[in-house]
Coordinates of C-alpha atoms in Angstrom, one line a residue:
M16 CA 4.8 -23.0 -6.0
A17 CA 2.0 -23.6 -8.5
V18 CA 1.6 -20.9 -11.2
P19 CA -2.1 -19.8 -11.3
I20 CA -4.1 -20.1 -14.5
L21 CA -5.0 -16.6 -15.7
H22 CA -8.0 -15.5 -17.6
H23 CA -7.8 -12.4 -19.8
T24 CA -10.5 -9.8 -19.5
R25 CA -11.2 -6.6 -21.4
M26 CA -10.6 -3.1 -19.9
C27 CA -13.8 -1.2 -20.4
P28 CA -13.4 2.4 -21.7
P29 CA -14.1 5.2 -19.2
R30 CA -17.7 6.3 -18.9
E31 CA -16.6 9.7 -20.1
L32 CA -13.4 10.3 -22.1
P33 CA -11.1 13.0 -20.7
S34 CA -11.4 16.3 -22.5
E35 CA -10.0 19.8 -22.3
A36 CA -13.0 20.8 -20.1
I37 CA -12.9 17.7 -17.8
P38 CA -9.2 16.6 -18.1
V39 CA -9.5 13.7 -15.7
T40 CA -12.1 10.8 -15.8
M41 CA -12.1 7.4 -14.3
V42 CA -12.6 3.7 -15.1
A43 CA -14.0 1.5 -12.2
R44 CA -13.4 -2.2 -12.3
D45 CA -13.4 -4.9 -9.6
L46 CA -11.1 -7.7 -10.7
Q47 CA -10.2 -11.1 -9.3
P48 CA -6.6 -12.5 -8.9
D49 CA -6.9 -14.9 -11.9
E50 CA -7.6 -12.0 -14.3
F51 CA -5.3 -10.1 -16.5
L52 CA -5.6 -7.4 -19.2
L53 CA -3.8 -8.1 -22.5
P54 CA -1.3 -5.6 -23.8
H55 CA -3.1 -2.5 -24.9
S56 CA -2.7 1.3 -25.1
H57 CA -4.9 4.4 -24.8
D58 CA -5.0 7.8 -26.5
W59 CA -5.0 9.3 -23.0
G60 CA -2.6 9.0 -20.2
Q61 CA -3.4 6.9 -17.2
I62 CA -2.7 6.7 -13.5
A63 CA -3.2 3.0 -12.7
L64 CA -4.5 3.1 -9.1
S65 CA -6.3 0.6 -6.9
L66 CA -8.2 1.2 -3.7
D67 CA -7.1 -2.2 -2.5
G68 CA -5.4 -5.3 -3.8
V69 CA -2.2 -5.7 -5.7
L70 CA -1.4 -5.2 -9.4
R71 CA 1.4 -6.1 -11.7
I72 CA 1.9 -3.6 -14.6
S73 CA 4.2 -4.5 -17.5
A74 CA 5.3 -1.9 -20.0
H75 CA 8.6 -0.9 -21.8
N76 CA 10.1 -4.3 -21.0
S77 CA 9.7 -3.7 -17.3
S78 CA 7.4 -4.9 -14.6
W79 CA 6.1 -3.1 -11.5
I80 CA 4.2 -4.7 -8.6
L81 CA 1.9 -2.1 -7.0
P82 CA 0.1 -2.2 -3.6
P83 CA -2.6 0.4 -2.9
M84 CA 0.0 2.9 -1.6
R85 CA 1.6 3.0 -5.0
A86 CA 0.2 3.9 -8.5
I87 CA 1.9 4.2 -11.9
W88 CA 1.8 6.9 -14.5
I89 CA 1.4 5.4 -18.0
P90 CA 1.8 8.0 -20.8
P91 CA -0.5 8.0 -23.8
Q92 CA 0.0 5.4 -26.5
V93 CA 2.3 3.3 -24.2
E94 CA 1.4 -0.4 -24.6
H95 CA 0.9 -2.1 -21.2
A96 CA -0.5 -5.2 -19.6
V97 CA -2.1 -5.6 -16.2
A98 CA -2.1 -8.8 -14.0
I99 CA -4.2 -9.0 -10.9
L100 CA -2.2 -10.6 -8.0
E101 CA -4.9 -10.0 -5.3
K102 CA -8.6 -9.1 -5.5
T103 CA -8.5 -5.5 -6.6
R104 CA -10.7 -2.5 -6.9
L105 CA -9.0 -1.0 -9.9
R106 CA -9.7 2.8 -10.3
P107 CA -7.5 4.1 -13.2
L108 CA -7.5 7.8 -13.7
C109 CA -7.7 8.8 -17.4
I110 CA -5.9 12.0 -18.2
H111 CA -6.2 14.2 -21.3
P112 CA -2.9 14.1 -23.2
A113 CA -2.6 17.9 -23.1
R114 CA -2.7 17.8 -19.3
A115 CA -0.2 15.0 -18.8
P116 CA 1.3 15.5 -15.3
F117 CA 4.8 14.2 -16.4
A118 CA 6.8 14.9 -19.5
G119 CA 8.3 12.1 -21.6
N120 CA 7.4 8.6 -22.5
D121 CA 8.5 6.9 -19.3
C122 CA 6.3 5.2 -16.7
R123 CA 6.6 6.5 -13.2
V124 CA 5.7 4.9 -9.9
L125 CA 4.1 7.3 -7.5
E126 CA 3.2 7.4 -3.8
V127 CA -0.6 7.6 -3.4
S128 CA -1.4 10.2 -0.8
N129 CA -4.6 10.1 1.3
L130 CA -5.8 13.2 -0.5
L131 CA -5.3 11.7 -4.0
R132 CA -7.2 8.6 -2.8
Q133 CA -10.1 10.6 -1.5
L134 CA -10.2 12.8 -4.6
S135 CA -10.3 9.7 -6.8
M136 CA -13.2 8.2 -4.7
A137 CA -15.1 11.5 -5.0
L138 CA -14.7 11.5 -8.8
E139 CA -16.0 7.9 -8.9
Q140 CA -19.2 8.9 -7.1
L141 CA -20.3 11.5 -9.6
D142 CA -22.9 10.5 -12.2
P143 CA -21.9 10.6 -15.9
G144 CA -23.0 13.8 -17.6
Q145 CA -23.9 15.5 -14.4
E146 CA -22.2 17.9 -11.9
M147 CA -19.8 19.1 -14.6
A148 CA -18.5 22.0 -12.6
R149 CA -17.6 19.7 -9.6
K150 CA -15.9 17.2 -12.0
A151 CA -13.8 20.0 -13.4
L152 CA -12.8 21.1 -9.9
L153 CA -11.9 17.5 -8.8
A154 CA -9.9 17.0 -12.0
E155 CA -7.8 20.1 -11.4
L156 CA -7.2 19.1 -7.7
I157 CA -6.2 15.6 -8.9
L158 CA -3.7 17.1 -11.4
D159 CA -2.3 19.4 -8.7
E160 CA -1.9 16.5 -6.3
L161 CA -0.2 14.4 -8.9
S162 CA 2.3 17.1 -9.6
R163 CA 3.4 16.9 -5.9
A164 CA 3.5 13.1 -5.7
S165 CA 6.9 11.5 -4.8
T166 CA 8.2 9.1 -7.4
R167 CA 9.7 5.7 -6.7
P168 CA 12.1 4.7 -9.5
I169 CA 12.6 1.0 -8.5
H170 CA 11.2 -1.4 -11.0
V171 CA 11.9 -4.8 -12.4
P172 CA 13.3 -4.6 -16.0
M173 CA 12.3 -7.4 -18.4
P174 CA 14.5 -8.8 -21.2
T175 CA 13.7 -9.4 -24.8
D176 CA 15.8 -12.6 -25.3
K177 CA 13.3 -15.5 -25.2
R178 CA 15.4 -17.8 -23.0
L179 CA 16.0 -15.1 -20.4
A180 CA 12.4 -13.8 -20.6
S181 CA 11.0 -17.3 -19.8
L182 CA 13.4 -17.6 -16.8
C183 CA 12.5 -14.1 -15.6
A184 CA 8.7 -14.7 -15.9
R185 CA 9.1 -17.9 -13.8
L186 CA 11.1 -16.1 -11.2
I187 CA 8.5 -13.3 -10.9
D188 CA 5.9 -16.0 -10.3
T189 CA 8.1 -17.8 -7.7
P190 CA 10.2 -15.1 -6.1
G191 CA 11.1 -17.4 -3.1
S192 CA 12.9 -19.9 -5.4
K193 CA 16.4 -20.7 -4.2
L194 CA 17.5 -22.2 -7.5
T195 CA 20.9 -21.0 -8.6
L196 CA 21.6 -19.5 -12.0
E197 CA 23.2 -22.8 -13.0
E198 CA 20.0 -24.7 -12.1
W199 CA 17.9 -22.2 -14.0
A200 CA 20.2 -22.5 -17.0
Q201 CA 19.6 -26.2 -17.2
M202 CA 15.9 -25.6 -17.5
A203 CA 16.3 -22.7 -19.9
G204 CA 18.5 -24.7 -22.3
A205 CA 21.4 -22.3 -22.1
S206 CA 24.7 -22.2 -20.3
E207 CA 25.1 -20.4 -17.0
R208 CA 27.7 -18.2 -18.6
T209 CA 25.3 -17.3 -21.5
L210 CA 22.5 -16.3 -19.0
A211 CA 24.9 -14.3 -16.9
R212 CA 26.0 -12.4 -19.9
L213 CA 22.4 -11.8 -21.0
F214 CA 21.5 -10.4 -17.6
E215 CA 24.3 -7.9 -17.8
R216 CA 23.7 -7.0 -21.4
E217 CA 19.9 -6.8 -21.4
L218 CA 19.1 -5.8 -17.9
G219 CA 22.3 -4.0 -16.7
M220 CA 22.6 -6.1 -13.6
S221 CA 23.5 -9.5 -12.3
F222 CA 21.1 -12.4 -11.8
G223 CA 21.4 -11.8 -8.0
Q224 CA 20.6 -8.1 -8.3
W225 CA 17.7 -8.7 -10.6
R226 CA 16.2 -11.4 -8.3
Q227 CA 16.6 -8.9 -5.3
Q228 CA 14.5 -6.4 -7.3
V229 CA 11.8 -9.0 -7.8
R230 CA 11.7 -9.9 -4.2
L231 CA 11.5 -6.3 -3.1
A232 CA 8.6 -5.8 -5.5
H233 CA 6.8 -8.7 -4.0
A234 CA 7.7 -7.7 -0.4
A235 CA 6.0 -4.3 -0.6
P236 CA 2.4 -5.4 -0.9
M237 CA 2.9 -8.2 1.7
I238 CA 4.3 -5.8 4.3
A239 CA 1.6 -3.2 3.5
R240 CA -1.2 -5.6 4.3
G241 CA 0.4 -6.6 7.6
V242 CA 2.2 -9.9 6.9
A243 CA 4.8 -10.5 9.6
L244 CA 8.4 -9.8 8.4
S245 CA 9.5 -13.3 9.4
Q246 CA 6.9 -14.7 7.0
V247 CA 7.8 -12.3 4.3
A248 CA 11.4 -13.3 4.6
E249 CA 10.6 -17.0 4.5
E250 CA 8.3 -16.7 1.5
L251 CA 10.8 -14.7 -0.5
G252 CA 13.7 -17.1 0.1
Y253 CA 15.7 -15.2 2.7
A254 CA 17.6 -17.2 5.4
S255 CA 16.2 -15.0 8.2
Q256 CA 14.2 -11.9 9.0
S257 CA 17.4 -10.0 9.7
A258 CA 18.8 -10.8 6.3
F259 CA 15.7 -9.5 4.6
S260 CA 15.6 -6.4 6.8
A261 CA 19.3 -5.7 6.0
M262 CA 18.7 -5.9 2.3
F263 CA 15.6 -3.7 2.6
R264 CA 17.5 -1.1 4.7
K265 CA 20.3 -1.0 2.1
T266 CA 17.9 -0.3 -0.7
F267 CA 15.4 2.1 1.0
G268 CA 17.5 3.6 3.7
S269 CA 15.2 2.5 6.6
S270 CA 13.8 -0.6 8.1
P271 CA 10.6 -2.1 6.5
S272 CA 8.6 -1.2 9.6
A273 CA 9.8 2.4 9.6
F274 CA 9.3 2.8 5.8
F275 CA 5.7 1.6 5.8
S276 CA 4.8 3.4 8.9
R277 CA 6.0 6.6 7.3
N278 CA 4.2 6.0 4.1
A279 CA 0.9 5.0 5.8
S280 CA 0.8 8.4 7.5
N281 CA 1.1 10.4 4.2

């Protein structure tokens, strides 16, 4: 699978910065799948949310792949990068630090309810500097809805060792690869034993477990947009649809069809 050539773009600041009076504002960007945002941080917190398309967010030596039914909370001052995997209408919510919906410095993946999506769209439609009372009401409703959002802790941790980081980056770009750890080791210029030890030491899991996390992360947006499970299984390197479904059920406690049907109705 060919790795696409990416082009970095700048993230424009919000039209209005979040304030104590209006604690939630928005940035609106339509981005193409060959664009990415270089590592950067904000003075405010951010809910990285897209109306459609698929994002990959990298922060804290971890990576998350987000379809529209998922968003991620990025606390203030946390450096993060954004890669666009599919054409995306990116609509990050910028949140005043004093009104952060979650404590601590950790990123959190959230389910995006229909109400949160509609509130975000309503906020986007307001003109800068106008309808301040309505903006304040929408901001409070958004913060209330965020406090009720379910969190999804599954993510793909990333290593700091350069040899392992290179291998992991290539696996994220080619999740269906069936190369063994021994074969990856030959390309990475390290022994299989060394890489196995690095996976356990830096990521707290085996090569197979980490690859499964990557495949799950890629599977979610594919299933969400209606790709047949048989095709998902094939593209992600599973021997059969049943093998993929069994792995999914073991992780999420339900079949892929039931899981996404339940989430689509939220």
